[in-house]
Every structure is written in structure tokens, then in C-alpha cells.
XYZ file of N, CA and C in Angstrom:
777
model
N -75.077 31.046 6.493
C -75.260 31.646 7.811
C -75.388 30.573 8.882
N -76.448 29.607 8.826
C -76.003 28.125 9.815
C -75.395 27.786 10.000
N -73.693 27.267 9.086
C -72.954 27.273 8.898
C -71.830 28.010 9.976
N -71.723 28.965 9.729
C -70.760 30.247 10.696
C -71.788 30.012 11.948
N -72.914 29.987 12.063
C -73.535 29.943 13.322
C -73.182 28.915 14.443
N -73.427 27.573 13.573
C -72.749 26.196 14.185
C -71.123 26.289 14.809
N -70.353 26.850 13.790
C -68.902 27.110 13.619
C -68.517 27.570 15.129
N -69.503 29.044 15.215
C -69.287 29.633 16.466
C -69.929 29.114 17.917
N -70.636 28.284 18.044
C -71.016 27.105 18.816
C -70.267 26.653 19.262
N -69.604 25.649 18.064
C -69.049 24.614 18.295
C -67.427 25.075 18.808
N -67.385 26.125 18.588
C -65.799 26.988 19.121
C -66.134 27.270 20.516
N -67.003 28.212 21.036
C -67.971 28.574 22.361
C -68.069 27.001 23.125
N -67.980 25.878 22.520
C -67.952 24.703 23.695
C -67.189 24.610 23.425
N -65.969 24.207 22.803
C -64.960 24.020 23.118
C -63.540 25.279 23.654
N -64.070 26.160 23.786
C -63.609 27.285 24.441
C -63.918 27.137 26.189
N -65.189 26.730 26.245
C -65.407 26.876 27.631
C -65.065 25.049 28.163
N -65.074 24.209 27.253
C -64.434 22.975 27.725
C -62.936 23.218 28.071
N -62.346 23.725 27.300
C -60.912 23.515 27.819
C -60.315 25.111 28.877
N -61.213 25.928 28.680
C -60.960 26.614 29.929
C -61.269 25.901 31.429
N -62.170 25.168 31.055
C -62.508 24.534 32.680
C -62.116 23.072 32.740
N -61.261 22.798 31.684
C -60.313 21.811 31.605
C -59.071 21.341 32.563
N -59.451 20.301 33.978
C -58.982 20.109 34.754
C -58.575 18.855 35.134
N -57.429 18.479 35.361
C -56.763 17.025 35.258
C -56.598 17.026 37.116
N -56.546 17.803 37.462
C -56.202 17.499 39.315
C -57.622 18.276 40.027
N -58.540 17.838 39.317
C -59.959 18.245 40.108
C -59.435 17.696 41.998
N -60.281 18.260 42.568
C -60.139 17.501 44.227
C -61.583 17.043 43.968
N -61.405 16.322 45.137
C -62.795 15.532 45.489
C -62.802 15.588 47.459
N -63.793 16.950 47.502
C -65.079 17.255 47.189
C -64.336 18.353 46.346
N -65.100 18.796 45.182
C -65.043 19.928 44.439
C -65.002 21.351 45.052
N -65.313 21.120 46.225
C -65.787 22.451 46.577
C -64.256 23.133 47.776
N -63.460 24.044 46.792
C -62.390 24.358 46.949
C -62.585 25.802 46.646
N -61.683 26.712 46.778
C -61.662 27.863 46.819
C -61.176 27.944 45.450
N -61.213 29.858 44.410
C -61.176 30.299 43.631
C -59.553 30.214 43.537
N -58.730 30.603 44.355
C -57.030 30.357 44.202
C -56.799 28.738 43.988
N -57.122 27.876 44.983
C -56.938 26.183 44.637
C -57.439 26.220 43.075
N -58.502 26.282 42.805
C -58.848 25.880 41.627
C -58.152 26.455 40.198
N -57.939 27.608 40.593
C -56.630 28.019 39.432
C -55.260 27.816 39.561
N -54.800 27.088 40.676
C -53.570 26.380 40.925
C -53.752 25.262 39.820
N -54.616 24.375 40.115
C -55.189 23.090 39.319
C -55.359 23.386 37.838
N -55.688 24.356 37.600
C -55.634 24.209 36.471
C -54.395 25.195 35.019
N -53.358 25.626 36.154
C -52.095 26.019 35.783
C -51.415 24.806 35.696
N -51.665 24.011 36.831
C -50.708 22.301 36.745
C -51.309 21.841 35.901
N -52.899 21.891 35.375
C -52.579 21.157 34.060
C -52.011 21.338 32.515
N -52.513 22.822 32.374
C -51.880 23.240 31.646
C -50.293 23.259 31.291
N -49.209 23.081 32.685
C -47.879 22.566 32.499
C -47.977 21.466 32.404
N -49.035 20.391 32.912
C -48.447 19.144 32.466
C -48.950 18.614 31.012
N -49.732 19.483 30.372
C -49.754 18.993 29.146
C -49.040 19.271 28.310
N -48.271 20.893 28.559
C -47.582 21.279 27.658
C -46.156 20.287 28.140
N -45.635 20.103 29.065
C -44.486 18.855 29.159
C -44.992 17.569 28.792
N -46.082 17.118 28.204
C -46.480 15.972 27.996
C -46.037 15.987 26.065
N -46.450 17.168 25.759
C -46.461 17.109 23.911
C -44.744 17.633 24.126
N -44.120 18.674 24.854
C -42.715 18.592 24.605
C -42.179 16.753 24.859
N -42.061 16.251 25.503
C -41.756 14.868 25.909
C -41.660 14.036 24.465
N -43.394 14.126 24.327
C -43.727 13.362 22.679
C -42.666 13.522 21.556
N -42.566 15.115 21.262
C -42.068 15.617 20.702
C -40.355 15.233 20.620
N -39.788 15.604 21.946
C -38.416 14.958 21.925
C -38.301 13.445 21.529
N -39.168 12.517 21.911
C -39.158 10.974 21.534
C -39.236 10.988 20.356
N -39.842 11.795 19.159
C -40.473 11.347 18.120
C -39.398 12.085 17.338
N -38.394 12.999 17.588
C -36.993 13.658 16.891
C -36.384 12.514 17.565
N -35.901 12.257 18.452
C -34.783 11.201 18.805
C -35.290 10.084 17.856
N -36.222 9.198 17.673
C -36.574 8.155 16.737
C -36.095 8.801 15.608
N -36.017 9.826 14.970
C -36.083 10.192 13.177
C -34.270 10.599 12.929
N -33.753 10.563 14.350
C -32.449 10.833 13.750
C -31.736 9.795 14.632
N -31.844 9.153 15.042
C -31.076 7.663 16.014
C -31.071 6.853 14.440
N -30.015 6.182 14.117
C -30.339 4.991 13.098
C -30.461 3.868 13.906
N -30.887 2.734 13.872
C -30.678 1.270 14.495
C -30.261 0.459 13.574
N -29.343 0.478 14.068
C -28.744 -0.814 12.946
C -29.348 -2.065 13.283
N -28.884 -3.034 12.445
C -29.869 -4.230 12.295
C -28.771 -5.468 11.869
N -28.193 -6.770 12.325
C -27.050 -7.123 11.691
C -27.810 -8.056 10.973
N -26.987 -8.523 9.718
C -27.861 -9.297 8.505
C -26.379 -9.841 8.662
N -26.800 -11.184 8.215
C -25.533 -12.270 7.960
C -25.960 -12.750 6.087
N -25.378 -12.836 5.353
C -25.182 -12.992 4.408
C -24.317 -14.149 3.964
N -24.484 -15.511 3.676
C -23.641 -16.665 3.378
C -23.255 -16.926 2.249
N -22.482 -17.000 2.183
C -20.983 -16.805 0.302
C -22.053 -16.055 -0.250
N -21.690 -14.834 -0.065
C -22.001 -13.824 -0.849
C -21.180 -14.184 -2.090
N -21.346 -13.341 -3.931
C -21.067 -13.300 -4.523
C -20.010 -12.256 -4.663
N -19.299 -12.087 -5.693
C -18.619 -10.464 -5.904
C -19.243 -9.423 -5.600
N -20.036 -9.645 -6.603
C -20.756 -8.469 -7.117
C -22.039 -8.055 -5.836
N -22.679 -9.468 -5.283
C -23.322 -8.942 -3.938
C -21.889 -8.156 -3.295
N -21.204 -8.284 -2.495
C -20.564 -7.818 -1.870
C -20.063 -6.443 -2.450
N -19.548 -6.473 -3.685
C -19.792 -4.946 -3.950
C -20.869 -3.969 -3.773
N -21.530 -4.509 -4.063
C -22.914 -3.504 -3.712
C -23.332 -3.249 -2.347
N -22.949 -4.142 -1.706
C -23.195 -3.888 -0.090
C -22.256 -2.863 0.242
N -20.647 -3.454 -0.072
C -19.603 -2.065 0.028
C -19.776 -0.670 -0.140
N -20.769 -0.479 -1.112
C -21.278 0.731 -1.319
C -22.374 1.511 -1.227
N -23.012 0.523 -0.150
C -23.943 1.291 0.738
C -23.417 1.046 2.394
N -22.974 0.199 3.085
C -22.422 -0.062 4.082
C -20.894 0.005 4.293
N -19.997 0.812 3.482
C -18.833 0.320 3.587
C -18.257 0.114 5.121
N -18.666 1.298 6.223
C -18.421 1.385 7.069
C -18.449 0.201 8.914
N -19.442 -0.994 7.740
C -20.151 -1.766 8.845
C -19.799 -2.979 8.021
N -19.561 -2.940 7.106
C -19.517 -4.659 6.840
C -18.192 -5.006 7.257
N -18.700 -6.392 6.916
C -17.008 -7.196 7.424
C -17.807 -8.443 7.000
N -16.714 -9.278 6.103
C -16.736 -10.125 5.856
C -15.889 -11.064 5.824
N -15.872 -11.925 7.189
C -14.562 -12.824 6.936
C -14.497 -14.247 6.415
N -13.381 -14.573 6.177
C -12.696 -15.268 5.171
C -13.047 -16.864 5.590
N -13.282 -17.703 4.979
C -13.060 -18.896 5.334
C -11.802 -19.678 5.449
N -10.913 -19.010 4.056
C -9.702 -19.234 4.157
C -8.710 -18.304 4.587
N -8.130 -17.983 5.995
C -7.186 -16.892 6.668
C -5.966 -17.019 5.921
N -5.818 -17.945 4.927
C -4.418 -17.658 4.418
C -4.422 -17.979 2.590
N -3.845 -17.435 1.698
C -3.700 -17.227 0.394
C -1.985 -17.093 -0.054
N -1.939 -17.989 -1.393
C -0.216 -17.187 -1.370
C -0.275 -16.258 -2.420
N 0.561 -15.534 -3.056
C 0.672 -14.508 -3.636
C 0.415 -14.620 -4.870
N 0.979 -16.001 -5.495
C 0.798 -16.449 -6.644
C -0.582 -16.603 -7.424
N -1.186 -16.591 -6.121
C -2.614 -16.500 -6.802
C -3.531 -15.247 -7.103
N -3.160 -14.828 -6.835
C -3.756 -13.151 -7.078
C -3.048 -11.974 -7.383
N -1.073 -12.645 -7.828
C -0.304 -11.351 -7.641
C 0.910 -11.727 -8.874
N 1.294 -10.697 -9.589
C 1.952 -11.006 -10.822
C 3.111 -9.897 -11.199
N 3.912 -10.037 -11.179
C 5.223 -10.136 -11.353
C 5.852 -10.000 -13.136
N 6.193 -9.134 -13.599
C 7.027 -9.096 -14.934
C 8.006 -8.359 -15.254
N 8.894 -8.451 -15.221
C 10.642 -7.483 -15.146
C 11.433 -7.657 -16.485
N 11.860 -6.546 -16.891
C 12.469 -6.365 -17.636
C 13.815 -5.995 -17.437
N 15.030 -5.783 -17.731
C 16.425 -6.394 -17.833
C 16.637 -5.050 -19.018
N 17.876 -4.222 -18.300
C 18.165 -3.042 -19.073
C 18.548 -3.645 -20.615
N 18.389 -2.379 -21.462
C 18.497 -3.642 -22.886
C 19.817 -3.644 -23.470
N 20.963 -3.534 -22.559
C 22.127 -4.013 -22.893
C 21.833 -5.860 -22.882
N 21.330 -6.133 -21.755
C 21.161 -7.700 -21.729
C 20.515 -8.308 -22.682
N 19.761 -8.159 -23.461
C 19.282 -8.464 -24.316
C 19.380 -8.095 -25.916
N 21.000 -7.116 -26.025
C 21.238 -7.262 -27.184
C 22.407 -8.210 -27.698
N 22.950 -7.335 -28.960
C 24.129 -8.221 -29.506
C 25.212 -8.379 -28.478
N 25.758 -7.251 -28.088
C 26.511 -7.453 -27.000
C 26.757 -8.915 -25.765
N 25.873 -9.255 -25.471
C 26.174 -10.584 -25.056
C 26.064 -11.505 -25.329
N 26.143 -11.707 -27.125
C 26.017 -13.094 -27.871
C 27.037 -13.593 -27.927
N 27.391 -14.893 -28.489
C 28.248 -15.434 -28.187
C 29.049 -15.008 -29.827
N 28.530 -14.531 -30.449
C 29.070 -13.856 -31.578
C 29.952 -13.086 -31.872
N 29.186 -11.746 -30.759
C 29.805 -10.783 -30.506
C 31.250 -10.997 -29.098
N 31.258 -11.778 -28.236
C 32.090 -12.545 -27.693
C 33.464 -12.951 -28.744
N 33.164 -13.980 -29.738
C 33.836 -14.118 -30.315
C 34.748 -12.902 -31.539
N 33.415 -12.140 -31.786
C 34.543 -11.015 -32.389
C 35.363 -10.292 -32.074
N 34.999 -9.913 -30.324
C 35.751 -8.970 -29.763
C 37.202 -9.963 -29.347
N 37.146 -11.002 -29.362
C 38.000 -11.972 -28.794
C 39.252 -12.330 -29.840
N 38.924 -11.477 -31.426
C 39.984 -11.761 -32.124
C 40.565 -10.484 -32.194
N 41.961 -10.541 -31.678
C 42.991 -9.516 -31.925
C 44.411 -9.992 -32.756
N 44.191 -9.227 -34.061
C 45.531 -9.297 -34.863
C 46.713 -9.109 -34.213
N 47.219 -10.130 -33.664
C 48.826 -10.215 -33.658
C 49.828 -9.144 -33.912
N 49.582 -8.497 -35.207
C 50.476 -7.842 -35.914
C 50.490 -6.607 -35.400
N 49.274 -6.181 -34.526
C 49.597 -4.806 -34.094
C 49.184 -4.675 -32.913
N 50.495 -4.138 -32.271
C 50.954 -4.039 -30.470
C 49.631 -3.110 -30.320
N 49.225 -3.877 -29.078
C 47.807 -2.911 -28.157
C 48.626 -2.273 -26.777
N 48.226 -1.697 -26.452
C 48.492 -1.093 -25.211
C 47.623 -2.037 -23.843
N 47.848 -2.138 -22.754
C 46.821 -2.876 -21.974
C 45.419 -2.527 -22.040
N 45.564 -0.876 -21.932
C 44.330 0.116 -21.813
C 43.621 -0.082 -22.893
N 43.378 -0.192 -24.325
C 43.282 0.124 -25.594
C 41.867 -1.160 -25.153
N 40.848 -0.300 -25.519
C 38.902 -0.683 -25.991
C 39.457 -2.373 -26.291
N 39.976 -2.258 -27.653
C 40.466 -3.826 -28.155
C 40.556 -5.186 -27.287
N 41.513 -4.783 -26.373
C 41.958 -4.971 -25.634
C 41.320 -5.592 -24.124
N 40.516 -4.589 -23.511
C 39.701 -4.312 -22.271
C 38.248 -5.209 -23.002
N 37.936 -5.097 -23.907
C 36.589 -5.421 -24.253
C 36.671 -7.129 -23.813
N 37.773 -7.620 -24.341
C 37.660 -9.217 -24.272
C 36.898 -9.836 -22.651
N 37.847 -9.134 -21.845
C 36.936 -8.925 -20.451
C 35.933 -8.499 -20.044
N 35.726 -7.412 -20.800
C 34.258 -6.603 -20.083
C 33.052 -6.931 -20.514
N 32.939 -7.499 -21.864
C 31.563 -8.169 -22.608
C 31.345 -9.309 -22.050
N 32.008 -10.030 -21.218
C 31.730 -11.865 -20.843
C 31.269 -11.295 -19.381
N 32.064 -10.141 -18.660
C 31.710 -9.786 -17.258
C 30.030 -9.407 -17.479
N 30.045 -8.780 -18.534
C 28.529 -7.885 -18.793
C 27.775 -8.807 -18.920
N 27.945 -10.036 -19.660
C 26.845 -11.196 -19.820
C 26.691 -11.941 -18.725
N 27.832 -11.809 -17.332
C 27.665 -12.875 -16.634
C 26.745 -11.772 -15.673
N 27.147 -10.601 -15.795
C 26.146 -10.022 -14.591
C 24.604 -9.557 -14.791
N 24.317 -10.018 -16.049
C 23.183 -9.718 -16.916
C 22.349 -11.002 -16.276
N 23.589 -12.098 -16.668
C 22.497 -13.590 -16.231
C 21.864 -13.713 -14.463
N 23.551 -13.329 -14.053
C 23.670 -13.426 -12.414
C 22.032 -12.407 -12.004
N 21.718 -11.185 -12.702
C 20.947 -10.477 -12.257
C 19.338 -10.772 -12.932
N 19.332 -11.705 -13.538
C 18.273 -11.836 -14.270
C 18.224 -13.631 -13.556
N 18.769 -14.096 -13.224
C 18.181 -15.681 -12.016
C 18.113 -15.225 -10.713
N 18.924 -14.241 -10.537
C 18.397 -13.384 -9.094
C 16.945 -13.176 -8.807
N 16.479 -12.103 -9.844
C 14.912 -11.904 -10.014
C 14.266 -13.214 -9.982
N 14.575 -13.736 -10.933
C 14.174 -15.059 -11.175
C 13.402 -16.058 -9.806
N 14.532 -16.041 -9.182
C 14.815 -17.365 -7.967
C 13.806 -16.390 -6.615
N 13.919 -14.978 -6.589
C 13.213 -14.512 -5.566
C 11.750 -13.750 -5.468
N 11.279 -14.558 -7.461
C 9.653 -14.241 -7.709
C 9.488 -15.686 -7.458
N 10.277 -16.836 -7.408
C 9.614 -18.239 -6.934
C 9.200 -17.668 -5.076
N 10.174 -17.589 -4.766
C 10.403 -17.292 -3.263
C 8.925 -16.677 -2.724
N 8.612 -15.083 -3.530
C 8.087 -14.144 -3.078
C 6.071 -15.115 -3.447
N 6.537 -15.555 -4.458
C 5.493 -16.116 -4.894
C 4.697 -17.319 -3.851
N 5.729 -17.728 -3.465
C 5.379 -19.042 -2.464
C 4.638 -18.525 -0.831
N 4.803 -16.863 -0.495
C 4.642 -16.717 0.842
C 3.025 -16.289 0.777
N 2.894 -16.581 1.807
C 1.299 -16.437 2.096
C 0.587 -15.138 3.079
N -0.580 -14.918 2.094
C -0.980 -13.419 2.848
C -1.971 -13.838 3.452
N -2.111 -13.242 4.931
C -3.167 -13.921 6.296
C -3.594 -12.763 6.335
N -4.992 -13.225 6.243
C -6.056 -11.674 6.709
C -7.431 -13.175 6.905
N -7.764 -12.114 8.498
C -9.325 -12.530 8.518
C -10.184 -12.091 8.188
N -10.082 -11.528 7.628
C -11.341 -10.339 6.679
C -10.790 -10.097 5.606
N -12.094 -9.960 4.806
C -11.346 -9.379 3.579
C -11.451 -7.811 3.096
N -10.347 -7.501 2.634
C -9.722 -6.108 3.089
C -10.848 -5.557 1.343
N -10.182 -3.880 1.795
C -10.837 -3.252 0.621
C -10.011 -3.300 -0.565
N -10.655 -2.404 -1.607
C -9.711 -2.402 -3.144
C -8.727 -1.576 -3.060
N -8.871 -0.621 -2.340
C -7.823 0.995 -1.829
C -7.071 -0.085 -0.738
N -7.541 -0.455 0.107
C -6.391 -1.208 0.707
C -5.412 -2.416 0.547
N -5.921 -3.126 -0.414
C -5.244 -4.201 -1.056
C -4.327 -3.703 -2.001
N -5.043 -2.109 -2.918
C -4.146 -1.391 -3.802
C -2.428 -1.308 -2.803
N -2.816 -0.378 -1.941
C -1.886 0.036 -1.070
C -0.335 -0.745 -0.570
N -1.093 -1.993 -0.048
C -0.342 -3.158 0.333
C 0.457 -3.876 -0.534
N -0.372 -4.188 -1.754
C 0.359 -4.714 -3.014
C 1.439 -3.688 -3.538
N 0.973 -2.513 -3.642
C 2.322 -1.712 -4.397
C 3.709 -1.718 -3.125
N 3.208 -1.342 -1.983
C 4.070 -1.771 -0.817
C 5.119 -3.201 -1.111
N 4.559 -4.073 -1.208
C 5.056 -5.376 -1.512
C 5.905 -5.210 -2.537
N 5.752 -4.774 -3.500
C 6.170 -4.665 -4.701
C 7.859 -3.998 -4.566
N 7.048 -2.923 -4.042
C 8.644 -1.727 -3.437
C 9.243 -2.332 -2.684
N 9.065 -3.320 -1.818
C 9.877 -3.935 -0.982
C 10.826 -4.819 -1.912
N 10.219 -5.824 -2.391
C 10.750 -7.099 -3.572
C 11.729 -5.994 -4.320
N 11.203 -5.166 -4.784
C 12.530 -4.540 -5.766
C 13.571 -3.769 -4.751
N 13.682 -3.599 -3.880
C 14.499 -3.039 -2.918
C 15.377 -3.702 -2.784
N 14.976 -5.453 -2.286
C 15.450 -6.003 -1.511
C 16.768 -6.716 -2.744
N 15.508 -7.193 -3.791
C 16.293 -7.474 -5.272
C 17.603 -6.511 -5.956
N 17.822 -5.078 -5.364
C 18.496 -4.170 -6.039
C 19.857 -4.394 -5.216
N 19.763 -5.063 -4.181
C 20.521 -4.943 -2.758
C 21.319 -6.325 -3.688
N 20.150 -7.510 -3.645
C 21.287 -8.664 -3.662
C 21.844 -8.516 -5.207
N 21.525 -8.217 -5.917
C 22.042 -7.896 -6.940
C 23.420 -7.305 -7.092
N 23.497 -6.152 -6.352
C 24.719 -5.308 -5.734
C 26.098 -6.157 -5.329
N 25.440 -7.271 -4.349
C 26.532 -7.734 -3.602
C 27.289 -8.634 -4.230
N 27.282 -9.452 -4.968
C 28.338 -9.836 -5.335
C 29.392 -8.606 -6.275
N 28.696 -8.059 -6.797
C 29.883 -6.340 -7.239
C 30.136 -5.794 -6.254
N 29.470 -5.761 -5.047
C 30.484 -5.155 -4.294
C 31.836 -5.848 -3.619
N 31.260 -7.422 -3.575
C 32.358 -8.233 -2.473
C 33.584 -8.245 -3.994
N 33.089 -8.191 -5.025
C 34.282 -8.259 -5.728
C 35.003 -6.795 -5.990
N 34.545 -5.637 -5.493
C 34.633 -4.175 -5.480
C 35.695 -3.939 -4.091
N 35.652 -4.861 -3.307
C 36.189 -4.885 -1.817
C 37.106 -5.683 -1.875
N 36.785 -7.068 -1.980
C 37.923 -7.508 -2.375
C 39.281 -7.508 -3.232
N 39.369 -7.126 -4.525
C 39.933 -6.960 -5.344
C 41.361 -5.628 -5.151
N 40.896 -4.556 -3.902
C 42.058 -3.991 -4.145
C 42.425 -5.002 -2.653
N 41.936 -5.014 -1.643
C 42.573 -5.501 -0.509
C 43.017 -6.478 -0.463
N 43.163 -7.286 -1.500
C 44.159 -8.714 -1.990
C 45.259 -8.154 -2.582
N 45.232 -7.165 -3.875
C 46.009 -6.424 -4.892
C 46.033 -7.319 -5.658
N 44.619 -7.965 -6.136
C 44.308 -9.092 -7.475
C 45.004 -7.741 -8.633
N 45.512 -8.487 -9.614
C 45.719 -7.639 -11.072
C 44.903 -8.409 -12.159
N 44.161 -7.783 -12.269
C 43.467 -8.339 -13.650
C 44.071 -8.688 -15.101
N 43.351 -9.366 -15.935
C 44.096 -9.921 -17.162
C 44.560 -8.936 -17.778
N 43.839 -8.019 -18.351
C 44.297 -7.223 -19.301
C 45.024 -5.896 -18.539
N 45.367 -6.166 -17.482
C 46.289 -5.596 -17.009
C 45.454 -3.828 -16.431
N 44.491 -3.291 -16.234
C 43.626 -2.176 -16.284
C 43.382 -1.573 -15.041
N 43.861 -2.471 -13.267
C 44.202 -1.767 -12.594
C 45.476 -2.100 -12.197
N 46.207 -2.801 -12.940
C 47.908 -2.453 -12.098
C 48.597 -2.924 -13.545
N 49.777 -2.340 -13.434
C 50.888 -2.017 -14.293
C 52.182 -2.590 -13.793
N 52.790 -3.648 -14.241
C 53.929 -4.372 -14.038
C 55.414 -3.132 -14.735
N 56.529 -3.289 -13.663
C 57.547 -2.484 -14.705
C 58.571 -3.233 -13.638
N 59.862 -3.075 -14.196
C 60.830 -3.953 -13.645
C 62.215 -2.141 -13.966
N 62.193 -2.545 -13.178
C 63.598 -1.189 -12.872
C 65.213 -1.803 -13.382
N 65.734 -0.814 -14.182
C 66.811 -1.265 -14.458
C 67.730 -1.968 -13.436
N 68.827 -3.055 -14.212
C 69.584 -3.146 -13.310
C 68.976 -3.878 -11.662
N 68.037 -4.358 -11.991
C 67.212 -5.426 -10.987
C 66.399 -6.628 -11.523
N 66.110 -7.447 -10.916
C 65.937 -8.914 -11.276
C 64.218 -8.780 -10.439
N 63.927 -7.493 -10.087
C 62.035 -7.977 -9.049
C 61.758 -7.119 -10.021
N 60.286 -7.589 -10.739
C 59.191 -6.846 -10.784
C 57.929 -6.442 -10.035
N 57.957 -5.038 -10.267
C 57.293 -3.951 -8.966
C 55.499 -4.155 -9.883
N 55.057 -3.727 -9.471
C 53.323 -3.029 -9.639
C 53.134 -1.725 -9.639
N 51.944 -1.228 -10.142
C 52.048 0.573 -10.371
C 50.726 0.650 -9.966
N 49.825 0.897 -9.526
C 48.077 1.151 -9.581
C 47.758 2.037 -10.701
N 46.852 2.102 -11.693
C 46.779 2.536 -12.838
C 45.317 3.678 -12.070
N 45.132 4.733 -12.723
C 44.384 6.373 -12.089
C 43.383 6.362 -12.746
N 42.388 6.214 -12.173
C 41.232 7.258 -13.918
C 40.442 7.756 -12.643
N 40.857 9.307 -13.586
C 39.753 10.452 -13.273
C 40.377 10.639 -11.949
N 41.697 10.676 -11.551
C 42.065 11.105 -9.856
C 41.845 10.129 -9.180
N 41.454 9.126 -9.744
C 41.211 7.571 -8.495
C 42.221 6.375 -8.914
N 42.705 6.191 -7.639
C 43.836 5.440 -7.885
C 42.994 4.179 -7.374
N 43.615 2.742 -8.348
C 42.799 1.377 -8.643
C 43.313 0.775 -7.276
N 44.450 1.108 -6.620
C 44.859 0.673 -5.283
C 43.853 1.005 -3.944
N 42.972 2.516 -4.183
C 42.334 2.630 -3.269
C 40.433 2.302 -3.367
N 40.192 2.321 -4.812
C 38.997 1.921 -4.817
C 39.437 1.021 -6.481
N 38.322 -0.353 -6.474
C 38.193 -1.015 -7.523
C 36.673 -0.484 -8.908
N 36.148 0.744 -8.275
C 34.697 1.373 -8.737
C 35.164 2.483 -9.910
């Protein structure tokens, strides 16, 4: 019962303290019943704009971040990974060295359709196709015949296309990648396969061109090849000139395309 008695006391002064709780008292006190409840409506707004105020400062602090910049000197890998993956958005770390060549971080291995690498362009198989019995007439056209040419062409464009690659992974190898920062794993992914598609693009092209300048050239001279496979010699009775014929496959005449 003392207890609840005190309780209600101590509520009863502070009930009648903050009812007559006044921040713009005048001096002399002695003001009228309207002034004095003006005064103490203004305080009551200015306290309640005093805890809204607080209030807005103390939400703006809990959701503002402040960043803070930390410098970090030769970081490790593995530091730097771990930073990546709490900061990816803010770090940056640049390079001491702005330039690298490819060779050092980038690798290269090609393989060669596997005609090039079988029997077919040994010097074995060269030589077998290269013996034809005498005793029995070939036609120009006849496999026998055509092969003596086409297996030495196949090995030379096997080699021609395999020092091609060759000569333009020294090349590709030698150029240097400039970044002042160092980039991410998704972006280095990106760039490298880029690179990659380019080199074989560019490789598929020069590869091409010497078959083509010999694809172009060959009818617009009217070269005749050895085994005779785009033109056909015949001499007309009763005349002393031999003529040329362009030989067809498949509706294509060897006079208008060499392909």
C-alpha cells in the first residue's frame, strides 16, 4: 500500500510539473491566462519538433553508410580476394606494372584436322601412290592417277596451315595487355575468350588465302594442271593446233571456277 501510495505522488508531481512546464516563461510573470497558454502550446511544439529532429538524425545515421578509404600495400591473392567479396563494388587496385604480354598468363594449343597427322602425308604413302604400272592405260581423271597430286598438295597445306598457327601464337604471344587496374575474373574471362575468337578468325582468313589466290588465279591464266583434271588437250583432225576443253564436275565448268 506505501508503495502504490508513493507511485501516485510521485505521478501527481510529475503531472503537475510538466503541465506547468514552460520554456518561454516572460519576465515579469505576471501575464494574462491566454499569454500563458500560448507559452506553453510553443513549448509543447517545440519539444515535440525537438525529439522529431533527434529522431530524423538518428535514422539518417543508421542508414547513410560512410565509407572510409583503406590503402592496402601488395596485397596478397588471396587478401585481395577476400576484399573482392565483400567490397567488390569499391575496390580498385592498381597495377604497378600497366603492361604484361600474353605469354605470361595466356596459353594457346591447336590441333590440326587428323588428315594431317595421318598416313596420308607420309612420305611412304607419297611414295606408294606415286607408283603407277606402266602396263595399264589410266585415264587423266582415274583416283590413281589424281592422287599423285593431291596427297603432296594435302601435306603442303597441312604444313603451310600448321606454321601459320605456328608463326602467329609467336606474334600473338609477344603483344602486351595494358590495364591500370586490375580487372575482375568474369572480366578477364570475357576478354580472353574474345582474344581467342579473334586469333582464330584472323588465323582461318590467312590460312584461306593462299587457296584462294591459287583458286583465282589458276582459271584467269588457263594454268592446266599435271594430271590433266581441269583441262583436256584434243587436236582436231586434219590440223596441226592443239585446242583445250575445260573439264565439268557437278555443272561447274574448271574454266569458270577452280573450287
Amino acid at each position: 500500500m506505501i508503495i502504490i501510495v508513493k507511485c501516485r505522488e510521485a505521478w501527481n508531481v510529475l503531472k503537475q510539473y510538466f503541465g506547468n512546464f514552460n520554456l518561454f516563461r516572460s519576465i515579469p510573470s505576471t501575464i494574462g491566462a491566454h499569454e500563458h497558454q500560448n507559452q506553453k502550446i510553443s513549448t509543447i511544439i517545440f519539444i515535440i519538433l525537438l525529439i522529431l529532429s533527434f529522431s530524423i538524425l538518428i535514422l539518417y545515421n543508421s542508414i547513410v553508410v560512410v565509407q572510409k578509404t583503406m590503402a592496402i600495400k601488395h596485397p596478397s591473392f588471396a587478401e585481395y580476394s577476400q576484399l573482392f567479396s565483400k567490397y567488390s563494388s569499391a575496390l580498385t587496385c592498381p597495377c604497378t606494372k600497366l603492361s604484361i604480354k600474353y605469354e605470361n598468363f595466356l596459353q594457346m594449343n591447336f590441333s590440326l584436322h587428323q588428315l594431317c597427322t595421318s598416313d596420308f602425308v607420309t612420305d611412304q604413302w607419297m611414295n606408294f601412290v606415286a607408283y603407277i604400272d606402266i602396263r595399264i592405260p589410266l585415264d587423266g581423271g582415274d583416283f590413281r592417277v589424281t592422287s599423285r597430286s593431291a596427297f603432296p598438295v594435302l601435306r603442303a597445306f597441312c604444313r603451310l596451315t600448321n606454321d601459320t598457327i605456328f608463326q602467329n601464337l609467336i606474334r600473338f604471344y609477344a603483344i602486351d595487355c595494358v590495364s591500370g587496374y586490375l580487372i575482375t575474373s568474369d572480366l578477364f574471362q570475357t576478354e580472353a575468350q574474345a582474344l581467342i575468337n579473334q586469333f582464330i578468325a584472323s588465323i582461318t582468313k590467312r590460312s584461306m588465302l593462299p587457296l584462294q589466290i591459287i583458286r583465282e588465279t589458276t582459271p584467269a591464266n588457263g594454268l592446266v594442271s599435271g594430271p590433266l583434271s581441269n583441262y583436256n588437250f584434243f587436236q582436231c583432225k586434219n590440223s596441226s593446233y592443239i585446242f583445250t576443253t575445260p573439264n565439268s564436275y557437278s555443272n561447274c565448268s574448271c574454266s569458270i571456277s577452280a573450287s
